[in-house]
Coordinates of C-alpha atoms in Angstrom, one line a residue:
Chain Q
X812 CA 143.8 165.6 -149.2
X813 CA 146.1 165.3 -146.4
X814 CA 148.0 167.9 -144.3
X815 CA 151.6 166.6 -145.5
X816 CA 152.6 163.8 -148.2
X817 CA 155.6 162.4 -148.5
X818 CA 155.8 161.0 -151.4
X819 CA 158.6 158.6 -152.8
X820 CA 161.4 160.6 -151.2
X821 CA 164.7 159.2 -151.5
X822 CA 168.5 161.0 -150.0
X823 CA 171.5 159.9 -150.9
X824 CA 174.6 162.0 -149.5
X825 CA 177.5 162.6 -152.1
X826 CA 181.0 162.6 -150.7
X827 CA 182.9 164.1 -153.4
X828 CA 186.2 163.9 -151.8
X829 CA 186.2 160.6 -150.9
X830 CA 184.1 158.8 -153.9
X831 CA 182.0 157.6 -151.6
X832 CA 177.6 157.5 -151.6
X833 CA 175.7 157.1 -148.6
X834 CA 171.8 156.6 -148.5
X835 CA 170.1 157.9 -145.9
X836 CA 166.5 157.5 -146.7
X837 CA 165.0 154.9 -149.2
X838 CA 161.2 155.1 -150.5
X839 CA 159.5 156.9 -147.9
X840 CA 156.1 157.1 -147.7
X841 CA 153.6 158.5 -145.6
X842 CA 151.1 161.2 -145.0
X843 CA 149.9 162.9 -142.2
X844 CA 146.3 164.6 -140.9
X845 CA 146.0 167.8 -139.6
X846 CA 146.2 168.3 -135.7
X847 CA 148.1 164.8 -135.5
X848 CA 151.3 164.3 -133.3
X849 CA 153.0 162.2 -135.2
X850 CA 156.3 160.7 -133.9
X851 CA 159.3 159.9 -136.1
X852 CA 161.1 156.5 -134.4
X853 CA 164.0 155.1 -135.2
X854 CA 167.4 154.6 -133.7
X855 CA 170.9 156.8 -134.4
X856 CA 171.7 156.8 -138.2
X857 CA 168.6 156.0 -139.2
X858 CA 167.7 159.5 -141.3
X859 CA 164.9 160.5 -139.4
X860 CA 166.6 164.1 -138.5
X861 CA 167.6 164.0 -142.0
X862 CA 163.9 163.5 -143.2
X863 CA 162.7 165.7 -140.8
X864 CA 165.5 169.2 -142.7
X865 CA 163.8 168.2 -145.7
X866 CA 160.5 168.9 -144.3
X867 CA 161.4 171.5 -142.8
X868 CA 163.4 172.6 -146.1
X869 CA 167.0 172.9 -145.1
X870 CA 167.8 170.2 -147.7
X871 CA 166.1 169.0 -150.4
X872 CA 165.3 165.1 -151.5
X873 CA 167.4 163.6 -153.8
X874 CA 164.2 162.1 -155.8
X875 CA 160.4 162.4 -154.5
X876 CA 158.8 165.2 -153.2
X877 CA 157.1 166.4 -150.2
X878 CA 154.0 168.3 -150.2
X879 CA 152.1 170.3 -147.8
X880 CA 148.5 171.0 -148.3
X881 CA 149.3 170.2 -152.1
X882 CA 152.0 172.2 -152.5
X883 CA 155.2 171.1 -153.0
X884 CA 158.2 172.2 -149.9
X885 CA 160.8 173.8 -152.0
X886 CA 162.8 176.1 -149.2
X887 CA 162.8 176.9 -145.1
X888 CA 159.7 179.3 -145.0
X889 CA 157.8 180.5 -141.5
X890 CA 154.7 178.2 -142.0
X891 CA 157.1 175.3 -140.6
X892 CA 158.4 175.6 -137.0
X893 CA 161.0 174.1 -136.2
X894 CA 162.8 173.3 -132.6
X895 CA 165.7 172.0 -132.8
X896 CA 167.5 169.3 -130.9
X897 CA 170.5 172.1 -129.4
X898 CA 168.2 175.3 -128.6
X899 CA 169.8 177.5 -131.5
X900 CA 168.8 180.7 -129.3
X901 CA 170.8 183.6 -130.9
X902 CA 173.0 184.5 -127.8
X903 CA 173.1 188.3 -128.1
X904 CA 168.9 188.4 -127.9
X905 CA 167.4 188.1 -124.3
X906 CA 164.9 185.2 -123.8
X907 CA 162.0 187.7 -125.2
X908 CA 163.8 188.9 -128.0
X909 CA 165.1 185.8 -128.9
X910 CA 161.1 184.5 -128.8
X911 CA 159.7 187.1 -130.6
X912 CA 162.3 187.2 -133.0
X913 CA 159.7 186.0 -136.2
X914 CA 157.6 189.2 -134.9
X915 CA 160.9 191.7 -135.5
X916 CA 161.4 190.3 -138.8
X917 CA 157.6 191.3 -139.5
X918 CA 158.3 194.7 -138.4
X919 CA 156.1 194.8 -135.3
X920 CA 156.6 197.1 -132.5
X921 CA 159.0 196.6 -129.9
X922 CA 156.1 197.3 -127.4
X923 CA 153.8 194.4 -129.9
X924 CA 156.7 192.0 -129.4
X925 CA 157.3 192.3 -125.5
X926 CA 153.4 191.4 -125.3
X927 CA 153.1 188.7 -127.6
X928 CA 156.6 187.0 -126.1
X929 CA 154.8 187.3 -122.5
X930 CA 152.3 184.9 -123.6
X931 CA 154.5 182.5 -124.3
X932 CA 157.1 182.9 -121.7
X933 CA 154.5 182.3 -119.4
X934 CA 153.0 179.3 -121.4
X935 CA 156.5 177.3 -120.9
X936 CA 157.1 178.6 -116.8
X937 CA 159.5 180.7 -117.9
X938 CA 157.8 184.2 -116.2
X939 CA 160.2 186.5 -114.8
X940 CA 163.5 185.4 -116.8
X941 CA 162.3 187.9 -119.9
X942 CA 165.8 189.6 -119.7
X943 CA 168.2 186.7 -119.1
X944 CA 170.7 185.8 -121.9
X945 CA 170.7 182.3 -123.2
X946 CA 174.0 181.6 -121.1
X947 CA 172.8 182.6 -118.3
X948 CA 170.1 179.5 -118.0
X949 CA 170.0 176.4 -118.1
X950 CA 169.7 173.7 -121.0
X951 CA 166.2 172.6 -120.2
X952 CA 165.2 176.4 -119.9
X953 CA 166.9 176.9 -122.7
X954 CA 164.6 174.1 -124.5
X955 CA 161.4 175.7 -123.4
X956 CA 162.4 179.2 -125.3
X957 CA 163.3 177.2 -128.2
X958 CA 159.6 175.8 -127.7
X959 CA 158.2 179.5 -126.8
X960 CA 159.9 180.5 -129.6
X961 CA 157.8 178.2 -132.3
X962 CA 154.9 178.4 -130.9
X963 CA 154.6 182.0 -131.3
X964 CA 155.5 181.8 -134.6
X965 CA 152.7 179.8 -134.9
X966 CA 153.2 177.3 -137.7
X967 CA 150.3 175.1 -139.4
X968 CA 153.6 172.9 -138.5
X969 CA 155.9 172.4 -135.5
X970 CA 158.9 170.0 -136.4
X971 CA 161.0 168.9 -133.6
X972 CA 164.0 167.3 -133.9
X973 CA 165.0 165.5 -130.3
X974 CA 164.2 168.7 -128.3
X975 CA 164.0 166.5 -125.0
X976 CA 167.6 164.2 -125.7
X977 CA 169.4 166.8 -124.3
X978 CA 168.2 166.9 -120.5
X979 CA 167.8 165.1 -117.2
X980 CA 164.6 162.7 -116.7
X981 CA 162.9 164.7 -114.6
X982 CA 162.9 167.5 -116.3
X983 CA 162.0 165.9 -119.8
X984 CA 159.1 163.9 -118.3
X985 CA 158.3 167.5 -117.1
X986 CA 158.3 168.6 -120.3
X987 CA 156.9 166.2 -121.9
X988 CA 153.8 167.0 -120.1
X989 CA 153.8 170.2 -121.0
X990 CA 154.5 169.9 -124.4
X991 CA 151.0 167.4 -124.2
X992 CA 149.1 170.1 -122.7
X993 CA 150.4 172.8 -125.2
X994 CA 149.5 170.6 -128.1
X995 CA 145.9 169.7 -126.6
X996 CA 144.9 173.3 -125.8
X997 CA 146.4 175.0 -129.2
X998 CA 146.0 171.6 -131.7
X999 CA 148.7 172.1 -133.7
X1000 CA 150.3 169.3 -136.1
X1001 CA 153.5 168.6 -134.4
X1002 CA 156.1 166.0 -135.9
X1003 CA 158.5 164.7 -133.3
X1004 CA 161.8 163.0 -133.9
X1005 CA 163.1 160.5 -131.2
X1006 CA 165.2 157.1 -130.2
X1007 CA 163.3 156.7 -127.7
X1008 CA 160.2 154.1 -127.4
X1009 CA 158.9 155.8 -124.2
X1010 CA 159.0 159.0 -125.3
X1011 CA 157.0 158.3 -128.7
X1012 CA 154.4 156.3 -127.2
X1013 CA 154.2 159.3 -124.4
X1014 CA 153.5 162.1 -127.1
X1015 CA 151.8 160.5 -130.3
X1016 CA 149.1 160.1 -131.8
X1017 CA 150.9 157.9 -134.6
X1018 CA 154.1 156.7 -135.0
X1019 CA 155.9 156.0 -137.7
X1020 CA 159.5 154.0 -137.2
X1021 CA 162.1 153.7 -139.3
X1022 CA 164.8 151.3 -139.8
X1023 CA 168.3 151.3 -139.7
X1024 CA 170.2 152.7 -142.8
X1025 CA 168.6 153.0 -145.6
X1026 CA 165.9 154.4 -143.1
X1027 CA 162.6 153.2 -144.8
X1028 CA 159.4 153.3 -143.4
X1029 CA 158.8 150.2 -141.5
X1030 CA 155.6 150.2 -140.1
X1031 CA 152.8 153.3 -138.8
X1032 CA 151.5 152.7 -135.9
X1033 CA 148.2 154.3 -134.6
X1034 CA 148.1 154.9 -131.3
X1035 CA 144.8 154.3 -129.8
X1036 CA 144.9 154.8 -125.7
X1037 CA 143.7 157.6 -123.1
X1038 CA 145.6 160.6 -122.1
X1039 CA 147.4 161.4 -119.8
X1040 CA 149.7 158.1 -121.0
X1041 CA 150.1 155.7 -118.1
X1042 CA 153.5 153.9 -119.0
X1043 CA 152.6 151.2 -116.6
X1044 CA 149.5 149.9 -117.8
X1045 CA 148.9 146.9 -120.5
X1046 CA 147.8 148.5 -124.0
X1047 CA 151.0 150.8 -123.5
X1048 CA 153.2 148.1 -123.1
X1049 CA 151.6 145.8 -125.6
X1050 CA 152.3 148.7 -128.1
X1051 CA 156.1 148.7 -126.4
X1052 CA 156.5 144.9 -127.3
X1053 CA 155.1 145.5 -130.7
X1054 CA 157.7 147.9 -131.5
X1055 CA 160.5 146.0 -129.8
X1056 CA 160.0 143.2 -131.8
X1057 CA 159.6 144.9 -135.1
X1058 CA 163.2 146.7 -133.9
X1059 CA 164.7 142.6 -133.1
X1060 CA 163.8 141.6 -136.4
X1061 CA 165.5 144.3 -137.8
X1062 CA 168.8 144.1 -136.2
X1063 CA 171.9 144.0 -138.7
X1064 CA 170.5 145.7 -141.9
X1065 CA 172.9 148.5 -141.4
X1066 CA 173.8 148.9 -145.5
X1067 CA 177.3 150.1 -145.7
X1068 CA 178.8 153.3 -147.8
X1069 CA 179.3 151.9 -151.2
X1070 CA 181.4 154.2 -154.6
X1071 CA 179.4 156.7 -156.2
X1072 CA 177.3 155.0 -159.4
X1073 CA 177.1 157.0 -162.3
X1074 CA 173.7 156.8 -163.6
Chain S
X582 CA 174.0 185.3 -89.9
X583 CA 173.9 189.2 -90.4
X584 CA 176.3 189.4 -87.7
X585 CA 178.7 187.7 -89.8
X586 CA 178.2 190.0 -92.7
X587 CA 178.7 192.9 -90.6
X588 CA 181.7 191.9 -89.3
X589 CA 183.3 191.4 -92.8
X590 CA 182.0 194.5 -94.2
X591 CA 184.0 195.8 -90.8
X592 CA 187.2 194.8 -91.6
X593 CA 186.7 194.7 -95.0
X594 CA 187.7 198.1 -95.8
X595 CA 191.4 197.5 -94.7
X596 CA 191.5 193.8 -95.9
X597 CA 190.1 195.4 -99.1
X598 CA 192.8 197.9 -99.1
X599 CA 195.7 195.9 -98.5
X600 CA 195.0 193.3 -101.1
X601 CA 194.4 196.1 -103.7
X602 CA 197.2 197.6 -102.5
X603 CA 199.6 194.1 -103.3
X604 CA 197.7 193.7 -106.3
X605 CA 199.1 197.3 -107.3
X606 CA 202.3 196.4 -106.0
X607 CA 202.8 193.5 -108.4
X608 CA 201.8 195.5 -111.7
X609 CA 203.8 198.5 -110.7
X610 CA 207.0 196.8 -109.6
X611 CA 208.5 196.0 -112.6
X612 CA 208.7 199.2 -114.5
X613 CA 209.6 200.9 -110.8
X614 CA 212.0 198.9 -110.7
X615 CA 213.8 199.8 -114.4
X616 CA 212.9 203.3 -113.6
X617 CA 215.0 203.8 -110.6
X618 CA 218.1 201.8 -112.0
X619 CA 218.2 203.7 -114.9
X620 CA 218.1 207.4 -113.3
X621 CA 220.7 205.4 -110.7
X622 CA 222.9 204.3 -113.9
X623 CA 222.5 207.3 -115.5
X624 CA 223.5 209.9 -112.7
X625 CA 226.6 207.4 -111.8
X626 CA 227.0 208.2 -115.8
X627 CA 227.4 204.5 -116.5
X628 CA 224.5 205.0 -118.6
X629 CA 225.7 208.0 -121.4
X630 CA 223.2 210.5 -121.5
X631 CA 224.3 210.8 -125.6
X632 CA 222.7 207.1 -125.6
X633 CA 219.8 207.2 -123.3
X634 CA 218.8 210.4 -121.1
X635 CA 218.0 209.6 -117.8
X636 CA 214.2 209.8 -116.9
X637 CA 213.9 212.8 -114.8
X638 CA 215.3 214.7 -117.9
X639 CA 212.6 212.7 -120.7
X640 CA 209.5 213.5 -117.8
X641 CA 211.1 217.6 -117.3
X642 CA 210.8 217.8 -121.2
X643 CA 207.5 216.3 -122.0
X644 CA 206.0 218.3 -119.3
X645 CA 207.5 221.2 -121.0
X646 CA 205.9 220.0 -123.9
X647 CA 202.7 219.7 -122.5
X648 CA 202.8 222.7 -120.2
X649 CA 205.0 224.9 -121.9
X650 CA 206.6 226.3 -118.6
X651 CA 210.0 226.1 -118.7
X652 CA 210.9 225.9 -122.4
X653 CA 213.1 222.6 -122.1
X654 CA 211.3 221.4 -125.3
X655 CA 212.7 224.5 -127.3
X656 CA 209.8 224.5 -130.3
X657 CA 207.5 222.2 -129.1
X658 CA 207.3 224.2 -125.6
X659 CA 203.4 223.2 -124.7
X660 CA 202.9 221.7 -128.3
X661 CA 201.4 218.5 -127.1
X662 CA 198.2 218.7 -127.1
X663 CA 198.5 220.6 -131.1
X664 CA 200.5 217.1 -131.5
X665 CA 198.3 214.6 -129.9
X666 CA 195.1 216.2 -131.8
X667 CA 197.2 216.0 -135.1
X668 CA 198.3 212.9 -134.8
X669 CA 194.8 211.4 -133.5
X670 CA 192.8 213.0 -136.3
X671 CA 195.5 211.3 -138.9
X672 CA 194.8 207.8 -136.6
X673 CA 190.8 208.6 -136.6
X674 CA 190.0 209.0 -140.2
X675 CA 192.2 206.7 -141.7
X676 CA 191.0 204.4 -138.7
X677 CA 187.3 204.8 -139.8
X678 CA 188.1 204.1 -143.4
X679 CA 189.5 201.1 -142.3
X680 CA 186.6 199.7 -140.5
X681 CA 183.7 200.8 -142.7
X682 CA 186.0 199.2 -145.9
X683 CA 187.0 195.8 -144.4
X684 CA 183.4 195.2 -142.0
X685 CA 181.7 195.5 -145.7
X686 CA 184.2 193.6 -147.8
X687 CA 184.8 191.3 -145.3
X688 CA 181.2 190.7 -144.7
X689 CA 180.8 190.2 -148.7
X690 CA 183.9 188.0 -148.7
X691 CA 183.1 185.8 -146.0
X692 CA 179.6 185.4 -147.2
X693 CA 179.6 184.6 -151.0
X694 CA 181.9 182.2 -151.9
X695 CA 181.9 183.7 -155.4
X696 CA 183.5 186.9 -153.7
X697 CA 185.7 185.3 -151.8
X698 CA 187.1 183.5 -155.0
X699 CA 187.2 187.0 -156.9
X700 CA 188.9 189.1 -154.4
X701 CA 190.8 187.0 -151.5
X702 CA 193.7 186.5 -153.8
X703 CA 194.5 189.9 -154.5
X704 CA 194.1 190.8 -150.8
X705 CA 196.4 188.5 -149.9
X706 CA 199.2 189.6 -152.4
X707 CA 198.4 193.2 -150.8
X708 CA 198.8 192.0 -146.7
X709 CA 202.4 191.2 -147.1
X710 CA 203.6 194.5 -148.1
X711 CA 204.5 196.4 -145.5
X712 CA 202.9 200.1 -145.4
X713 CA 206.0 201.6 -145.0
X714 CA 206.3 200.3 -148.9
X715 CA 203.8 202.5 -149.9
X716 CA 204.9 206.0 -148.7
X717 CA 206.5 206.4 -152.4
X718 CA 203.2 206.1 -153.9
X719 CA 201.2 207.4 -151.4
X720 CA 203.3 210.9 -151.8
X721 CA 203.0 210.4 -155.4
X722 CA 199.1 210.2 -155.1
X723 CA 197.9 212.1 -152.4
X724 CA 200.9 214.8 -152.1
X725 CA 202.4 216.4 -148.8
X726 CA 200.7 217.1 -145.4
X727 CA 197.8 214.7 -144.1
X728 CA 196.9 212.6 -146.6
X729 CA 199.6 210.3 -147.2
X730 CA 199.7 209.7 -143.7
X731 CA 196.3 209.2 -143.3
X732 CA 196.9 206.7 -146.3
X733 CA 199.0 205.0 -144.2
X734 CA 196.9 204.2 -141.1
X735 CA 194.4 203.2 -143.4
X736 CA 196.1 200.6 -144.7
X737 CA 198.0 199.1 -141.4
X738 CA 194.4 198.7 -139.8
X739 CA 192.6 197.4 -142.8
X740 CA 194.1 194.2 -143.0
X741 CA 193.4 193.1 -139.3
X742 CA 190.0 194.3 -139.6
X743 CA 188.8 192.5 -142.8
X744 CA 190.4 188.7 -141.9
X745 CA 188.7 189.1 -138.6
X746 CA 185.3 189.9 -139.9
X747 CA 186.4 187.4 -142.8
X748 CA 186.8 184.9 -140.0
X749 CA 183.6 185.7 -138.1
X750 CA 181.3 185.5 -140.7
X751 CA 182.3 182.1 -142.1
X752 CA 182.1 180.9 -138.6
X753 CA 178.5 181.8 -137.5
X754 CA 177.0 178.5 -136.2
X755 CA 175.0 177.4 -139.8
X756 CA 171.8 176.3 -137.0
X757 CA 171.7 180.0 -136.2
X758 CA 171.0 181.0 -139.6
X759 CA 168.5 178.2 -140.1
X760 CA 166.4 178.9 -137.1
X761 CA 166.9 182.5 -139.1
X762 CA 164.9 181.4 -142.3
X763 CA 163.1 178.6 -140.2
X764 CA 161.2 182.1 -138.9
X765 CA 160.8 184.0 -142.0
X766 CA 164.2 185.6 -142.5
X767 CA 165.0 186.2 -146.1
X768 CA 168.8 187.2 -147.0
X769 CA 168.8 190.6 -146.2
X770 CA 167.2 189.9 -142.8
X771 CA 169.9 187.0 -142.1
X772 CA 172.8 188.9 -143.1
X773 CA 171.7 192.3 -140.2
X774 CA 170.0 189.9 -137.7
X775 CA 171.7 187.0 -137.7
X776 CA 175.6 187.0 -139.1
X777 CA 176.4 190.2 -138.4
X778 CA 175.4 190.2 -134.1
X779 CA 176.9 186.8 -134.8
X780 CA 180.2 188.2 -136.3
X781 CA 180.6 190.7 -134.3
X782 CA 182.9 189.7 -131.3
X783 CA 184.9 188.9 -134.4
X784 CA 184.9 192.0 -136.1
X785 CA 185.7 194.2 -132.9
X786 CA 188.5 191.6 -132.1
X787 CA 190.1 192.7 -135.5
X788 CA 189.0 196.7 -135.0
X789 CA 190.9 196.1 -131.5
X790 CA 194.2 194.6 -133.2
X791 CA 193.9 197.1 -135.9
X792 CA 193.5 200.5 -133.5
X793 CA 197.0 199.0 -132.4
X794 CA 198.4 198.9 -135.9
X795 CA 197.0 202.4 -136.2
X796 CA 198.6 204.0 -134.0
X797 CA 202.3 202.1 -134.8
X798 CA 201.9 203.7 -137.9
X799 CA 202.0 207.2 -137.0
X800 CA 205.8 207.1 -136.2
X801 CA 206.4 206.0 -139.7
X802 CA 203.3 208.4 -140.8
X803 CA 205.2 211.3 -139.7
X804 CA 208.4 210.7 -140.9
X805 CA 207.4 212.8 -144.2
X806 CA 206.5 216.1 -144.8
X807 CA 204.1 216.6 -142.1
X808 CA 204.9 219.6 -139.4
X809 CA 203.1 218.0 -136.3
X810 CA 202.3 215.5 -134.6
X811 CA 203.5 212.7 -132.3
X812 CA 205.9 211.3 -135.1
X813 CA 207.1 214.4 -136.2
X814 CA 208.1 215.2 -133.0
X815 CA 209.6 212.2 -132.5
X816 CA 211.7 212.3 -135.9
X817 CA 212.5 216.3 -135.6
X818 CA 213.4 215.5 -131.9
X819 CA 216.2 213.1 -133.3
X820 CA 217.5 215.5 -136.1
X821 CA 218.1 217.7 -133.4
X822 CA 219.5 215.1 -131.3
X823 CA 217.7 215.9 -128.3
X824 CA 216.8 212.0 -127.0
X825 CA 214.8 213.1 -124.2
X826 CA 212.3 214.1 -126.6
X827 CA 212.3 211.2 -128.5
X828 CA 211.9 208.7 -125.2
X829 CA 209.1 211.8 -124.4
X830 CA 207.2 211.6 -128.4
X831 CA 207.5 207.2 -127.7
X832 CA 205.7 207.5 -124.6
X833 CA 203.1 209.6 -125.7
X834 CA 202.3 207.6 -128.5
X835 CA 202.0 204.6 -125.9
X836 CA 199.5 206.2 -123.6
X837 CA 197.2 207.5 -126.5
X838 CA 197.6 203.8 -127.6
X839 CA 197.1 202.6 -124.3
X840 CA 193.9 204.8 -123.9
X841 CA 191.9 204.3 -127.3
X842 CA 192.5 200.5 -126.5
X843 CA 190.8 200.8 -123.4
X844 CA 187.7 203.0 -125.0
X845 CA 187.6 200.1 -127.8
X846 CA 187.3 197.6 -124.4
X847 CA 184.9 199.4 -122.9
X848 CA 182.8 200.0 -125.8
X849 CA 183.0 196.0 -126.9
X850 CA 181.7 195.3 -123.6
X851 CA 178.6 197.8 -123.8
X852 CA 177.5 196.4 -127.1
X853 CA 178.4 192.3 -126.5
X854 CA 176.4 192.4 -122.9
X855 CA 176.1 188.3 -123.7
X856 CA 179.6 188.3 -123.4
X857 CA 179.9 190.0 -120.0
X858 CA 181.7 187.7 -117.7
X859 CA 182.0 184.7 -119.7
X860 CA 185.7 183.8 -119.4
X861 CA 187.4 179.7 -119.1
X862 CA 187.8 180.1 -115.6
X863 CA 184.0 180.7 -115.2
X864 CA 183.3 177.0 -117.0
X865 CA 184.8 175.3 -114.4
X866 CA 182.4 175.9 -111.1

């Protein structure tokens, strides 16, 4: 049995007011090991952040169902991580509260929290900036808490919805590295959400890419090549061409909103 | 390098100085200003002292009332503190009613939309009427002395309060409470961890407006059947048409205004340290 199925899932977005339907996703299927790092492509629109809520269980599918480890996702719960694409650090907390946050809701000593947060704060480079408010660092540093912050919790799964789209080059290829070496050392099952080719072929160990609107699964790729990923050499751009064409052929399928249908 | 330093920390006592000092100029020149022209205007007697005492006569009578040395202030000869504490334990109470009622309904209101639809009507047929309205049934109710008045504050700082906690609850940023439940929050954690930190520069905005309302309300507080306090003073000062006193009972009222405001300031800026030093003009480096 795999990690997490998703199984026929379907989303179409009501707008009431203006009598209008939108689908966002359209017969997705897919399923996913455990320990993968699986990357979500697809360009702007195409409901992979959408896909990605419902996972994590901020909305639910309109038909289908997703399952993890048989059991079907029904509401946000703390066995799925999730780092989102704006940090969504709660401003009043310092950088270790705000990490060891999931640990205060458990009830654990203040004294339990500071050491557990340490671990992390040091995991992301972020040693010696325990008491600093959110608006007193930057974006990027404000990424890596939002990373700190999941990987404490420790979820069987870390979704993560653009974290990098946000920040300069140099520091997201600097992250990105990281975020390798994090994954490699703890093996978690990570799903990332991207627009970016580079980036997806950089992290994953599959990837799955979607198409424009209705985003439907149009092909899985398996990524078979060495770590650390050198974006220079044939097989990675051989699996760059692969996607670009898939992306050509694709071009204008954008479908466009249509009146609600009363089924 | 250090040289440098040193030299500026040299003269930067008396550069220090002087630009506090034209910094204090500026705030202070205006009501100087109004000050002398009215003592000027009054001794001249251009200004009647039937209509408007001059100021050396309000400040010889309210320190009379403070001080009680010269007996200027007839009765209220070194009354004032009796008055302030009267009149600020009217402001207190019916002050804390007011926020413990309108942080909790607000919190509900702004949180269930079922509650809002249930109550916000009704509060807003309330807001509109003005609290002086209510003296009449607040008599009836609560009888003579402190209660009524106490009533009263109540009411003038409730409103403020609860569409200001109203407000900051239906505004918390909806990603803050999912990365609440993304970590294992269930509703009772969200609504202590989550909306109401997130609320509360809201909430403390409205207790600040509301301390305000507070204390405008004493004047009209005091007008019935009380026999001290700021207002009282203010309104037995007038029956006995002795102006200074009135002028004295206004500016009293303003300080202890002017003071609890600042405490509220002070204490909003202990207890929202993420706040500290975030202004616009900070934004723009």
């Amino acid at each position: 049995m795999a990690f997490l199925e998703v199984k026929n899932v379907e989303k179409i977005f009501k707008d009431e007011k203006r009598g209008t339907e939108l689908q966002a996703l359209q017969n997705i299927n897919f399923s996913i090991k455990e320990n993968e790092f699986v990357c979500l492509l697809g360009g702007s629109g195409c409901g992979k952040s959408t896909l990605l809520n419902m996972i994590a269980g901020f909305e639910k599918p309109t038909s289908g169902e997703i399952l993890m480890d048989g059991k079907k996702i029904e509401k946000m719960g703390a066995d799925r991580g999730m780092v989102f694409q704006q940090p969504t650090l709660m401003p009043w907390l310092s950088v270790q509260k705000n990490i060891s946050f999931h640990l205060k809701l458990k009830g654990l000593s203040l004294r339990q929290q500071k050491i557990e947060a340490q671990k992390y704060i040091d995991m992301v480079g972020l040693t010696g900036f325990e008491k600093h408010y959110p608006h007193e660092l930057s974006g990027g540093m404000n990424q890596r808490v939002g990373i700190a912050r999941a990987l404490l919790q420790n979820p069987s799964l870390i979704l993560m919805d653009e974290p990098f789209a946000a920040l300069d080059p140099f520091t997201k290829a600097e992250m990105q590295e990281e975020l390798v070496r994090i994954w490699q050392e703890n093996k978690r099952t990570i799903i990332f959400v991207t627009h970016s080719i580079e980036e997806a072929l950089i992290l994953g160990t599959k990837i799955i890419v979607l198409s424009k609107r209705p985003g439907r699964v149009n092909k899985v790729i398996d990524l078979d090549m060495s770590r650390p990923r050198d974006t220079t050499s044939t097989v990675f751009n051989q699996y760059k061409r692969e996607i670009l064409d898939l992306i050509k052929e694709n071009k204008d399928q954008t479908e466009p909103k249509r009146q609600i249908q009363i089924i | 390098m250090k040289s440098f330093e040193k030299e500026k920390r040299k003269g930067g006592f008396y550069v220090n100085l002087a630009v506090r000092s034209k910094s204090l100029t500026i705030k202070v020149i205006v009501p100087v200003t109004v000050l002398v022209l009215w003592e000027l205007l009054s001794r001249m007697g251009v200004i009647s002292s039937a209509l408007l005492p001059a100021p050396t006569r309000v400040i010889e009578s309210l320190m009379d009332w403070i001080f009680g040395t010269t007996g200027v202030a007839e009765t209220n000869s070194g009354q004032w503190l009796n008055d302030a504490g009267s009149s600020a334990i009217r402001v207190i109470a019916g002050y804390s009613l007011a926020v413990v009622s309108a942080v909790i309904v607000g919190i509900i209101i702004g949180w269930w939309k079922f509650a809002e639809r249930l109550v916000e009507p009704t509060i807003q047929m309330l807001r509109p009427i003005p609290p002086v309205a209510w003296i009449p049934l607040a008599i009836i109710w609560f009888g003579i002395a402190d209660k009524p008045a106490i009533f009263l504050v109540f009411l003038a700082s409730f409103f403020p309060i609860l569409i200001n906690t109203i407000h900051g609850v239906k505004t918390v940023d909806k990603n803050l409470v999912r990365a609440g439940g993304m970590m294992g929050a269930n509703q009772w954690h969200t609504l202590r961890y989550v909306i109401l930190p997130a609320a509360l520069p809201n909430i403390l905005a409205g207790m600040r407006i509301g301390v305000g309302s507070a204390w405008m309300l004493t004047v009209t507080a005091e007008m019935v059947a009380v026999n001290s306090g700021l207002g009282y003073v203010l309104w037995d000062s007038y029956y006995f048409l002795r102006y200074d006193l009135v002028i004295a009972s206004m500016v009293s009222i303003g300080f202890l205004g002017f003071t609890t405001d600042l405490a509220l300031k002070k204490f909003m800026e202990a207890v929202l340290p993420w706040q500290r030093g975030a202004s616009i003009e900070s934004t723009q480096s």
